[in-house]
Short mmCIF file of C-alpha atoms and ligand atoms in Angstrom, two decimals:
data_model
loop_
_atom_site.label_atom_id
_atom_site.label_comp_id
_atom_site.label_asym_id
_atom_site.label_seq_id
_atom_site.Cartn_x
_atom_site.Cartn_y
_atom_site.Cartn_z
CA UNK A 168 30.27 72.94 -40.23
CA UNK A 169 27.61 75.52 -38.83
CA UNK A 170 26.38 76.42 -42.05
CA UNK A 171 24.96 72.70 -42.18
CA UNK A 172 22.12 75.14 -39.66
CA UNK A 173 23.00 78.24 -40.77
CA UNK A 174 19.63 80.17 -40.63
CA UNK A 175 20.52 82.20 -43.79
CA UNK A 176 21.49 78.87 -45.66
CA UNK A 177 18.44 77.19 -44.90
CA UNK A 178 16.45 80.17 -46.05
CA UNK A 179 18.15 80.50 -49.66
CA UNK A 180 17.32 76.45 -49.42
CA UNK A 181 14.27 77.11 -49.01
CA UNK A 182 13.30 80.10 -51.43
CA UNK A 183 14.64 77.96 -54.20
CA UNK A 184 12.33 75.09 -53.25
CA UNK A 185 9.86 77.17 -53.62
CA UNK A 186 10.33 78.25 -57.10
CA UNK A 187 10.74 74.83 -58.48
CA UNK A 188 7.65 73.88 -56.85
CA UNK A 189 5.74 76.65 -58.50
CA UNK A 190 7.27 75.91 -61.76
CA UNK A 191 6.45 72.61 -61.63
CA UNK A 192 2.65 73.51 -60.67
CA UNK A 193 1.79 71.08 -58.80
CA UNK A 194 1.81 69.84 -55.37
CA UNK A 195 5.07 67.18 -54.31
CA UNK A 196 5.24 64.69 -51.97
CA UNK A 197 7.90 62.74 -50.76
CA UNK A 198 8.90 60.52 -48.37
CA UNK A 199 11.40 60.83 -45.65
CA UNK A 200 12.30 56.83 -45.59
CA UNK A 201 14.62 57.56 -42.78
CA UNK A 202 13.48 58.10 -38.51
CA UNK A 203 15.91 60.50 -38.31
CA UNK A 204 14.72 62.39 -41.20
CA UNK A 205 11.93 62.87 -39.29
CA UNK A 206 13.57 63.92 -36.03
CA UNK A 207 15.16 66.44 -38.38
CA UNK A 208 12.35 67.98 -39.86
CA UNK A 209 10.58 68.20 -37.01
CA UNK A 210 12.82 68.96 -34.52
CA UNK A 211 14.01 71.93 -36.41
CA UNK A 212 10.73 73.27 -37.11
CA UNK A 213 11.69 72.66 -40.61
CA UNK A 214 8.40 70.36 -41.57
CA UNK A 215 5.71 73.60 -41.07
CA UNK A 216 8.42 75.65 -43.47
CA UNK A 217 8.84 72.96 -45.85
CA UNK A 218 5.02 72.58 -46.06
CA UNK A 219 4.52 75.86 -47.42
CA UNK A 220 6.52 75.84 -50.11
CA UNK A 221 3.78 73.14 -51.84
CA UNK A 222 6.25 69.97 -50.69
CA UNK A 223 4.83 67.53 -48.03
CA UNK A 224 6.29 65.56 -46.42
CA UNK A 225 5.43 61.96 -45.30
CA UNK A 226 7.39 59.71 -42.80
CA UNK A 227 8.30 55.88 -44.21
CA UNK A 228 9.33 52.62 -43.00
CA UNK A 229 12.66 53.57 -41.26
CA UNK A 230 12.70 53.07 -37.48
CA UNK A 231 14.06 49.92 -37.02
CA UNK A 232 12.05 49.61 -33.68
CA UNK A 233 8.71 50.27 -35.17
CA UNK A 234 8.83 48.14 -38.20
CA UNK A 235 9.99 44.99 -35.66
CA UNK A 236 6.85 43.33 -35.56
CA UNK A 237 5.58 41.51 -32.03
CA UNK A 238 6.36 38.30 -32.94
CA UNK A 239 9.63 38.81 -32.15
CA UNK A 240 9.55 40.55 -29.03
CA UNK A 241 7.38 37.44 -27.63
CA UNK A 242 9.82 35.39 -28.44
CA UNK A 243 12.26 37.20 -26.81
CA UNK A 244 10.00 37.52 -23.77
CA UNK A 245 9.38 33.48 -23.73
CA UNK A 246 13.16 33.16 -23.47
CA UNK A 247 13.86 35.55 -21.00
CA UNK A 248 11.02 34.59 -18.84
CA UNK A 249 11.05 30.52 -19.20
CA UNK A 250 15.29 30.35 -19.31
CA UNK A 251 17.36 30.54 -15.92
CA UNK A 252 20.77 31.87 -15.77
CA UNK A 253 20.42 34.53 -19.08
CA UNK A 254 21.30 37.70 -20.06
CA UNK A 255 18.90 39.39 -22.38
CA UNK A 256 20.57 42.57 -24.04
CA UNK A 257 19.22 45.14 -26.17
CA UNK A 258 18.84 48.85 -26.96
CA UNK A 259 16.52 50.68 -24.53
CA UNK A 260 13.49 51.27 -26.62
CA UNK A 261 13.07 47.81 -27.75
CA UNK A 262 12.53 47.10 -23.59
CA UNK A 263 9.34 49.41 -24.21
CA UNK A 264 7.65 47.85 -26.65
CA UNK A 265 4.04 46.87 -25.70
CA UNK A 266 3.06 43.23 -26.64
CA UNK A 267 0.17 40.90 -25.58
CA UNK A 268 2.71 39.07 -23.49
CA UNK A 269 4.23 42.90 -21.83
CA UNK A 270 7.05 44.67 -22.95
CA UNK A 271 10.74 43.59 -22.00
CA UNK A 272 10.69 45.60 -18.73
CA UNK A 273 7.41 45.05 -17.35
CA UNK A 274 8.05 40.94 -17.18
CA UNK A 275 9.89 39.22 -14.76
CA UNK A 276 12.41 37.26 -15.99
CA UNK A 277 13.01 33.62 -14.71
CA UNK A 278 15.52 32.80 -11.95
CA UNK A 279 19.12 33.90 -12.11
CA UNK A 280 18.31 35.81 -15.52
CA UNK A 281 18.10 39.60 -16.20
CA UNK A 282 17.82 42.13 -18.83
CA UNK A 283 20.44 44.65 -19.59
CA UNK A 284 20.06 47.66 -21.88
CA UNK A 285 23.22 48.07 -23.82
CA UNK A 286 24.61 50.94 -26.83
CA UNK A 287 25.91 48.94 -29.03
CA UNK A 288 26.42 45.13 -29.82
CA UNK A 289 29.97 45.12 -28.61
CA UNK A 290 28.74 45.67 -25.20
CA UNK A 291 26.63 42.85 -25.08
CA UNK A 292 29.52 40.65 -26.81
CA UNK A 293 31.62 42.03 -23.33
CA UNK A 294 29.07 41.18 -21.21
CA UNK A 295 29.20 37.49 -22.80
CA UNK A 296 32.87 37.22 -21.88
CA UNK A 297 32.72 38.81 -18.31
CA UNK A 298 29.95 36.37 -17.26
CA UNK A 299 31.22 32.87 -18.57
CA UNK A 300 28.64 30.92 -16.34
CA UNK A 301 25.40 32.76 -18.26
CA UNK A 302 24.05 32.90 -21.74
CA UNK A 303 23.75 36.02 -23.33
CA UNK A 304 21.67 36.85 -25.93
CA UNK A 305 21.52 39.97 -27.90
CA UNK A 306 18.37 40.98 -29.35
CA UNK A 307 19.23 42.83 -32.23
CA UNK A 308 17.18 45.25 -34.15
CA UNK A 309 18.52 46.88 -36.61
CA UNK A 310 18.96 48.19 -41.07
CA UNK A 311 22.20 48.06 -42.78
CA UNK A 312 23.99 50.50 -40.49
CA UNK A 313 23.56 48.52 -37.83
CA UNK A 314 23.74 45.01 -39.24
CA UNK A 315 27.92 44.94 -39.98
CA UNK A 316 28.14 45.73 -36.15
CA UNK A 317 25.87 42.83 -35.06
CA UNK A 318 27.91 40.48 -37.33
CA UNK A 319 30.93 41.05 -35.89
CA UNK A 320 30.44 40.38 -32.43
CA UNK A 321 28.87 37.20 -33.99
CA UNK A 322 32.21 36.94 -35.61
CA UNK A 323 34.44 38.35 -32.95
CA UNK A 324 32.82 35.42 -30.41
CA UNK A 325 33.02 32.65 -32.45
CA UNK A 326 37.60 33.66 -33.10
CA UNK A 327 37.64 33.84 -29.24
CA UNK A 328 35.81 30.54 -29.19
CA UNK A 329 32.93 31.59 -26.85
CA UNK A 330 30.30 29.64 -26.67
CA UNK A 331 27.62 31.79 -24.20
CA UNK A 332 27.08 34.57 -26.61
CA UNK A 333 24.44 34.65 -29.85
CA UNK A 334 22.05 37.04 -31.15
CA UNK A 335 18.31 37.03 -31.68
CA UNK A 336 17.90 38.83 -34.68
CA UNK A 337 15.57 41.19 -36.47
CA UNK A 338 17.70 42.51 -38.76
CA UNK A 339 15.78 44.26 -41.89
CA UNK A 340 16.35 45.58 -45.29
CA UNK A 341 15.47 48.84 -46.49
CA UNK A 342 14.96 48.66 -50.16
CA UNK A 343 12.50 46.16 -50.35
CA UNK A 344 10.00 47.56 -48.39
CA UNK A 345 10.15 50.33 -50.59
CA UNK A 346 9.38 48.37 -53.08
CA UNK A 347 6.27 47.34 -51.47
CA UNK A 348 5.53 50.84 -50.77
CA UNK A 349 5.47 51.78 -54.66
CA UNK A 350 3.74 48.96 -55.66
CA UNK A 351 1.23 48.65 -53.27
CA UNK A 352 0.08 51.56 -55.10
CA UNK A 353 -1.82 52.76 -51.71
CA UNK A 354 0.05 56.56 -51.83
CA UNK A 355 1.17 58.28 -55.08
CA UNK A 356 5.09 59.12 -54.12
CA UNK A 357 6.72 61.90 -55.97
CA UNK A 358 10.33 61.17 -54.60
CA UNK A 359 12.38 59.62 -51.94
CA UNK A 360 14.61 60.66 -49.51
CA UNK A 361 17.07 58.18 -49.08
CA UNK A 362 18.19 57.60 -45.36
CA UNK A 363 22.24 59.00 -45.59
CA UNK A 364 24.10 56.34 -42.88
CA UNK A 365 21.95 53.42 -44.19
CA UNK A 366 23.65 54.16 -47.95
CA UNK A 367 26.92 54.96 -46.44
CA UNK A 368 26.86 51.16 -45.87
CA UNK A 369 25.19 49.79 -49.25
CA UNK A 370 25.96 52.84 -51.40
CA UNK A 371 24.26 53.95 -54.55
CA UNK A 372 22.96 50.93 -56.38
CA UNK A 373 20.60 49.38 -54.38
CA UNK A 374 17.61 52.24 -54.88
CA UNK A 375 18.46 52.48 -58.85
CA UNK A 376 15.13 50.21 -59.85
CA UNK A 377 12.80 52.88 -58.11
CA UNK A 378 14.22 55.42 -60.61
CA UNK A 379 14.80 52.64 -63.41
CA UNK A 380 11.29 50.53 -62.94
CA UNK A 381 9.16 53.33 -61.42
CA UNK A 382 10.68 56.31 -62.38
CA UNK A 383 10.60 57.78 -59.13
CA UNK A 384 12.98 60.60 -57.96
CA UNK A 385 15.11 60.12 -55.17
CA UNK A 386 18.00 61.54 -53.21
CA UNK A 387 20.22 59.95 -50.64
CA UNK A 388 20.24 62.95 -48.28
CA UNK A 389 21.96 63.19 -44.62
CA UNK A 390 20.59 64.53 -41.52
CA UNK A 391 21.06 68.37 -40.98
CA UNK A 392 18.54 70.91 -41.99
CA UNK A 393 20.24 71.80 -44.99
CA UNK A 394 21.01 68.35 -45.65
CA UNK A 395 17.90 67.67 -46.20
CA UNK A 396 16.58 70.50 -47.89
CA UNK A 397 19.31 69.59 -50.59
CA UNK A 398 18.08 66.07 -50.61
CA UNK A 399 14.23 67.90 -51.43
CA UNK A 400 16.14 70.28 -53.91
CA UNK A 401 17.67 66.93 -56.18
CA UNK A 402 14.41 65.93 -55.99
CA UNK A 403 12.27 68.55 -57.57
CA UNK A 404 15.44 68.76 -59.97
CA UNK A 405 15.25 65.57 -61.20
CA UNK A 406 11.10 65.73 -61.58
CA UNK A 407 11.56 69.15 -63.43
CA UNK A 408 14.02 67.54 -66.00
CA UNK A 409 11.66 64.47 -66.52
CA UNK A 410 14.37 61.96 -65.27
CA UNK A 411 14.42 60.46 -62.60
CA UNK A 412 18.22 58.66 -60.52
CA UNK A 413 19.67 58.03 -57.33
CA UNK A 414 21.11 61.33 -57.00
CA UNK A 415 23.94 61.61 -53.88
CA UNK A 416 23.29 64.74 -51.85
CA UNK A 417 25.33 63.27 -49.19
CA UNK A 418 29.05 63.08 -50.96
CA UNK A 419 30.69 63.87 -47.74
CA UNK A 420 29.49 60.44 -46.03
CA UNK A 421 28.43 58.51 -48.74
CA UNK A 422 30.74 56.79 -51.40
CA UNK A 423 28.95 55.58 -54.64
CA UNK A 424 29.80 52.01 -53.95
CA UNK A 425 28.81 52.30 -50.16
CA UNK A 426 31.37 50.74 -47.59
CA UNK A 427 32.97 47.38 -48.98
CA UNK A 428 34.23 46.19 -45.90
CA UNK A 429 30.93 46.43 -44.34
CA UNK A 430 29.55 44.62 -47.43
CA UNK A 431 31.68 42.06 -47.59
CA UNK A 432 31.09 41.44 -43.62
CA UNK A 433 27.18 40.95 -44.50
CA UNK A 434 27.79 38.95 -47.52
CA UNK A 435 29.86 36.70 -45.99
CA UNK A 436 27.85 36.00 -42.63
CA UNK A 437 24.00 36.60 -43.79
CA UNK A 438 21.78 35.12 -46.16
CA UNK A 439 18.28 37.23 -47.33
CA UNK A 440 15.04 36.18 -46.05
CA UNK A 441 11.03 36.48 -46.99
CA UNK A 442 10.54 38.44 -43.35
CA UNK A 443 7.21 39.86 -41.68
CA UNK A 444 7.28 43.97 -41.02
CA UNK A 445 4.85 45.61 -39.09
CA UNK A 446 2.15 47.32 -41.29
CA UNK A 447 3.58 46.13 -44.31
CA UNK A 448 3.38 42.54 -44.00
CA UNK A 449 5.46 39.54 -45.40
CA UNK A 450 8.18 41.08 -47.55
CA UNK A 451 10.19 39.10 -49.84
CA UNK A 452 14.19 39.11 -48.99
CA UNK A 453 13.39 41.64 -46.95
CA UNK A 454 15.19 40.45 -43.64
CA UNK A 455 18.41 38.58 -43.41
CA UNK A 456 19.86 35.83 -41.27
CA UNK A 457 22.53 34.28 -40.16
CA UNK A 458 23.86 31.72 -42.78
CA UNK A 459 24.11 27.87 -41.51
CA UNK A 460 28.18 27.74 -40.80
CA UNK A 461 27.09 30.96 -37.78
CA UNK A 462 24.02 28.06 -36.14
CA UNK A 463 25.81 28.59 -33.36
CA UNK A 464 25.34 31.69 -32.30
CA UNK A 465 21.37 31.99 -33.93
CA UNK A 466 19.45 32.27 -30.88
CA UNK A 467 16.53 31.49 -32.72
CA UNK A 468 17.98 27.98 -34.01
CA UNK A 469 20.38 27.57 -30.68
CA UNK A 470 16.81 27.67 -28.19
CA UNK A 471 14.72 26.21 -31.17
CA UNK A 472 12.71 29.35 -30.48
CA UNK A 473 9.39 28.79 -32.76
CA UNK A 474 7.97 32.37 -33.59
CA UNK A 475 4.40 32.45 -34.97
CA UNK A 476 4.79 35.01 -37.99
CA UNK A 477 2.14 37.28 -39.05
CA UNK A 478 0.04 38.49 -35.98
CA UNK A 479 -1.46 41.70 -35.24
CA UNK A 480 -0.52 44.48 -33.33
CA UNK A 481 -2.09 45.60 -30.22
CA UNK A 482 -5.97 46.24 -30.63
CA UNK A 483 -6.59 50.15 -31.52
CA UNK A 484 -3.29 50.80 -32.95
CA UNK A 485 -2.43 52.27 -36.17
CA UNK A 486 1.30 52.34 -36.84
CA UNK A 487 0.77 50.05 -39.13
CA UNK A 488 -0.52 52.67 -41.56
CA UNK A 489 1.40 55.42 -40.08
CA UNK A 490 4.88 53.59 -41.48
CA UNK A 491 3.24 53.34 -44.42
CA UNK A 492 2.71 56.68 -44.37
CA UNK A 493 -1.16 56.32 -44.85
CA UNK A 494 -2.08 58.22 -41.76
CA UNK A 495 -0.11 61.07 -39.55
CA UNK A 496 0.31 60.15 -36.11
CA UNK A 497 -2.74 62.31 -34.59
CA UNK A 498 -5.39 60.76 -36.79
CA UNK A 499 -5.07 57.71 -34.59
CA UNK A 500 -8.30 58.13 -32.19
CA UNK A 501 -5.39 56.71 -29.22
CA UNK A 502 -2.89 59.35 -29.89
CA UNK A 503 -1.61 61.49 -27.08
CA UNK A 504 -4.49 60.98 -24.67
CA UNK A 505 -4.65 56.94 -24.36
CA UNK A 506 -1.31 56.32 -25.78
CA UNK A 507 1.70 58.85 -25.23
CA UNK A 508 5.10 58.59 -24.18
CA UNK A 509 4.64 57.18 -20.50
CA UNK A 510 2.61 54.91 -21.56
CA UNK A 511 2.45 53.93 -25.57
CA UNK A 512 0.16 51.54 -26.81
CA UNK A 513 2.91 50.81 -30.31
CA UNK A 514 6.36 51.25 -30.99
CA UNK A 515 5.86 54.22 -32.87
CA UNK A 516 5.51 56.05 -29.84
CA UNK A 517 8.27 54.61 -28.22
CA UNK A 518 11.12 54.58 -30.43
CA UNK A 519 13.38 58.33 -30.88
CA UNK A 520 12.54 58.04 -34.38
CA UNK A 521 9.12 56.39 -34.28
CA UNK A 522 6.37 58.95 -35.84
CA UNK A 523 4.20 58.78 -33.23
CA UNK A 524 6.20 60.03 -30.61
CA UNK A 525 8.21 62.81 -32.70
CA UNK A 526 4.71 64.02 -33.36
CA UNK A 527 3.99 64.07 -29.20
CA UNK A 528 7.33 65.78 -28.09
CA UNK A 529 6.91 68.58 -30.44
CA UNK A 530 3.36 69.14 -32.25
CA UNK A 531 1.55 68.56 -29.15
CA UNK A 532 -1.18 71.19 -28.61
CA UNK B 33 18.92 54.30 -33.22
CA UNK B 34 20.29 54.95 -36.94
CA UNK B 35 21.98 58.21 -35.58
CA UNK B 36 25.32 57.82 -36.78
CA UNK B 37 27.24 61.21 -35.29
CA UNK B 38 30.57 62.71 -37.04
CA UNK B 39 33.13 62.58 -34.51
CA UNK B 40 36.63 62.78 -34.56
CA UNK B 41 39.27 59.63 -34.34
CA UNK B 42 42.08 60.35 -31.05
CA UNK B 43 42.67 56.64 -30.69
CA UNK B 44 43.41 53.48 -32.82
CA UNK B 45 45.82 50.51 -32.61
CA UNK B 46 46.74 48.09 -34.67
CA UNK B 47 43.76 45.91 -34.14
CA UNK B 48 41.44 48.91 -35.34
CA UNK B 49 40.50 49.64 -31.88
CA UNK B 50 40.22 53.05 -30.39
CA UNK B 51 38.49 56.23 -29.16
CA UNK B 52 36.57 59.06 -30.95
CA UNK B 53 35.98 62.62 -29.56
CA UNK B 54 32.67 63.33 -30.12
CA UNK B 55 31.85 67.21 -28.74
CA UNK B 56 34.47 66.57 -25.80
CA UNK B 57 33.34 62.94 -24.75
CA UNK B 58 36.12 60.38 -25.62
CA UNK B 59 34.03 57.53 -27.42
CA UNK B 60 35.08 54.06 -27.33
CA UNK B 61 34.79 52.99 -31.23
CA UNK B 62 35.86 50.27 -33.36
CA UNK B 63 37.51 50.92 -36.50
CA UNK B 64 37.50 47.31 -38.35
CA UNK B 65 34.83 47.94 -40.94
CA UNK B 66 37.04 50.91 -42.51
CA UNK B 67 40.22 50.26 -44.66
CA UNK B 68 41.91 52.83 -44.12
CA UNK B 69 41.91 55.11 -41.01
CA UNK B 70 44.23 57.95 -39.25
CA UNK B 71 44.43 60.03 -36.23
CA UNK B 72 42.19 63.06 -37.12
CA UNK B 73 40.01 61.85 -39.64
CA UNK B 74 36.08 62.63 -38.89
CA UNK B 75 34.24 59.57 -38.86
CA UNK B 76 30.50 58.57 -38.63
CA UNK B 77 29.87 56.44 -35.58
CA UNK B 78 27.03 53.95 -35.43
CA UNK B 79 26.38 51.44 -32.91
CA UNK B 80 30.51 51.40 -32.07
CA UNK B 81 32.03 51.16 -35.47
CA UNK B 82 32.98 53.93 -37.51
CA UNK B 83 31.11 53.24 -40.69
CA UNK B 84 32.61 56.00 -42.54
CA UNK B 85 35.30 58.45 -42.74
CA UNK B 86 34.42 61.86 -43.96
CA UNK B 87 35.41 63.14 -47.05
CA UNK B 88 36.92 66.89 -46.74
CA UNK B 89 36.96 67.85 -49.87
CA UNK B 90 33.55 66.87 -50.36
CA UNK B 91 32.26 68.68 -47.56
CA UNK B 92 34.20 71.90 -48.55
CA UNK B 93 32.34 71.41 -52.05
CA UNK B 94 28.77 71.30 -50.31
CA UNK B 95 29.02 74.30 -48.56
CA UNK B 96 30.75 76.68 -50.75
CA UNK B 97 27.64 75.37 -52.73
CA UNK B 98 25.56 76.56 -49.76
CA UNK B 99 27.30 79.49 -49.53
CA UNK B 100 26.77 80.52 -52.87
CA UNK B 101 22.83 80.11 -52.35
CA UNK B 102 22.87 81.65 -49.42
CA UNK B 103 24.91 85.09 -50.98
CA UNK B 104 22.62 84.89 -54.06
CA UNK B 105 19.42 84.92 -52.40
CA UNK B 106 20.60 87.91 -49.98
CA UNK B 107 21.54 89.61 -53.17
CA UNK B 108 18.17 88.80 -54.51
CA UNK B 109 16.19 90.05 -51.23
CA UNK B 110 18.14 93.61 -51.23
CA UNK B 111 17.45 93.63 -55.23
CA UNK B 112 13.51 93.36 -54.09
CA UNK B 113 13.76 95.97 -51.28
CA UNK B 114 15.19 98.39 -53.68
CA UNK B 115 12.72 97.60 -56.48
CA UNK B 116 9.42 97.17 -54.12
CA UNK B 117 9.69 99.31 -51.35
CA UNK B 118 8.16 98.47 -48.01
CA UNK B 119 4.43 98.69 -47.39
S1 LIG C 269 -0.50 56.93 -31.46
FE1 LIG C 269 0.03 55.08 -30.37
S2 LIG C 269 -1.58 53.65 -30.80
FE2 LIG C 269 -1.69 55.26 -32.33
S3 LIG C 269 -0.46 54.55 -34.05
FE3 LIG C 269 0.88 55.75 -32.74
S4 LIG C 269 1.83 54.26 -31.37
FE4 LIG C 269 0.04 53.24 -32.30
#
């Protein structure tokens, strides 16, 4: 599957962009929902060629990490730093994220408690049964693709009837805060780029009222350079025809329907909720949670954790308006010199698909 | 963290447990969320499940389609040379 990269591919790509930009005479602009969209484009080199055929390209809401707003990680700080005998697990990057209270690896954690960077959720579910006398709890971050994976391990623990293991979730939807995005009428957006493994879960359907209310382009696109070049293609296809869909550039991963199983895993086990994102504020059903029968094993509701929604982020920082794709990462008067990689002042320049630091690793000087 | 990376399934009981090869590195992978799942199939990995299996026949389409492109435009970039020669 080289031709996925295939310099000569890319370039045809590319070449045809550019005519259906000029034909449709005027400058487009769409938005990369997806992190790894933007590791993509820039990794690749592909944004400065993209850019010249007349499309630009903005960076949305999708790194799970940088949309997780503080809140959150103080709570998970209070518990690992007030309860003995615990097990805090989560994915690396969410250990970096600054706070008022410190990040997850720059606190000390109370007695007989540690944290522990895991890969996936199953991990943390094994760590739950090798260490019977501690309670583990995995903070989980995560959209759709991630969210079947975090249930089961709820599920899986609750069959084998232990009772140490639950999960402190931020768990988050992505076509809501596209929603807010549109109407929040703050950036004019020509067409989306639909993040490929997130739709691979929840399928076609759930983007249709962009194109139906707002009558905004889009393309569920996956993550190779010619991927997403495709994804730019269906695009500026469906603005040059005047009719806008949910096209599927992604047919190789993506089934119209998305994956049931997975569905039916979520449905079963979550319930929406009105949840806080960084930058974009309260959201309505825009997070989900663990339904009552699962009490058990939400950490939030098993510590009576009480997390004060709705605060700011750290003084000077702007990811806030870089996820909403107000701002690119090196108009922020802290990027690269104040805040960079070793020691970022937001998640955006900690997370492997936060804006902030794809912009550092390979636009810097 | 929403990498999901194609790899290919070398492992799976009845339980829907297994391994993946992904570029030589044997993956441990659950296979529970998929229905239906076979020794050989390329899957899409994310977080330890396979959250999809990858459709051949709909890859083949998508690059014969890039294929084409890619011939047309070289065809179109010799027509050019011929037409407008070099400065
Ligand atoms: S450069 Fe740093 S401080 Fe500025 S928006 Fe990005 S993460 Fe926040």
């Amino acid at each position: 599957m080289k031709e996925f990269k295939d310099k000569k591919v890319i370039q045809a790509l590319l070449a045809e962009i550019e005519k259906k930009v000029r034909s449709l005479s005027s400058p487009v602009r769409i938005m990369e929902v997806c992190g790894t969209h933007t590791m993509t484009a820039h990794r690749y080199g592909l944004k400065r060629l993209i850019e010249k055929t007349g499309v630009e390209l903005i960076s949305g809401p999708g790194c799970p990490v940088c949309i997780t707003p503080n809140e959150i990680h103080e709570a998970a700080i209070e518990l690992i730093t007030r309860k003995e005998n615990f097990i805090l697990t989560t994915f690396g990057d969410m250990t970096r994220v600054p706070t008022r209270k410190g990040s997850l690896q720059t606190i000390v954690p109370a007695p007989d408690s540690r944290m522990s960077i895991v890969y996936s959720p199953e991990e943390s579910l094994e760590k739950a049964r090798r260490n019977p006398d501690k309670e583990v709890v995995f903070f989980g971050v995560g959209f759709e693709t991630t969210i079947p994976a975090i249930a089961m391990t709820v599920r899986e623990a609750l069959e084998e009837g232990l009772s140490n293991y639950a999960v402190l979730s931020a768990l988050w939807l992505i076509p809501p805060p596209l929603k807010a995005i549109v109407e929040s009428r703050e950036i004019a957006i020509d067409g989306f780029l639909y993040p490929g493994h997130v739709s691979a879960i929840i399928g076609e359907k759930p983007y249709r009222f962009i194109a139906e209310e707002y009558g905004i382009p889009g393309a569920i696109t996956g993550f190779e350079p010619s991927d997403m070049l495709l994804g730019i293609l269906s695009v500026l296809e469906q603005k040059e025809r005047g009719k806008a869909e949910v096209a599927n550039a992604y047919t190789r991963v993506v089934r119209p329907s998305g994956n049931l199983t997975a569905l039916a895993v979520m449905d079963e086990m979550l319930e929406p909720k009105d949840a806080y994102w960084r930058g974009l504020g309260l959201i309505p059903q825009s997070g989900l949670k663990f339904k009552k029968k699962y009490a058990a094993c939400d950490a939030e509701k098993k510590y009576r954790l009480k997390i004060e929604w709705g605060s700011e982020d750290l003084p000077g920082c702007r990811c806030g308006e870089v996820l909403r794709g107000l701002i690119q990462p090196p108009q922020c008067p802290l990027f690269s010199e104040k805040c960079n990689p070793d020691s970022p002042f937001g998640p955006c320049m900690v997370s492997f698909e936060g804006a902030c630091l794809i912009h550092y690793k390979y636009h810097r000087g | 963290m929403c990498l999901g990376i194609p790899a290919k399934v070398i492992e799976v009981n009845e339980s829907k447990q297994g391994k993946v090869d992904y570029l030589g590195t044997k993956i441990k992978t659950n296979f529970s969320l998929l229905e239906d799942i076979q020794l050989g199939d390329w899957v899409i990995v994310h977080a330890g499940f396979a959250i999809s299996v990858l459709n051949e026949e709909e890859a083949q389409e998508t690059l014969s389609l890039l294929r084409e492109m890619a011939a047309a435009q070289e065809a179109a970039d010799k027509q050019s040379k011929i037409t407008t020669p070099l400065k």
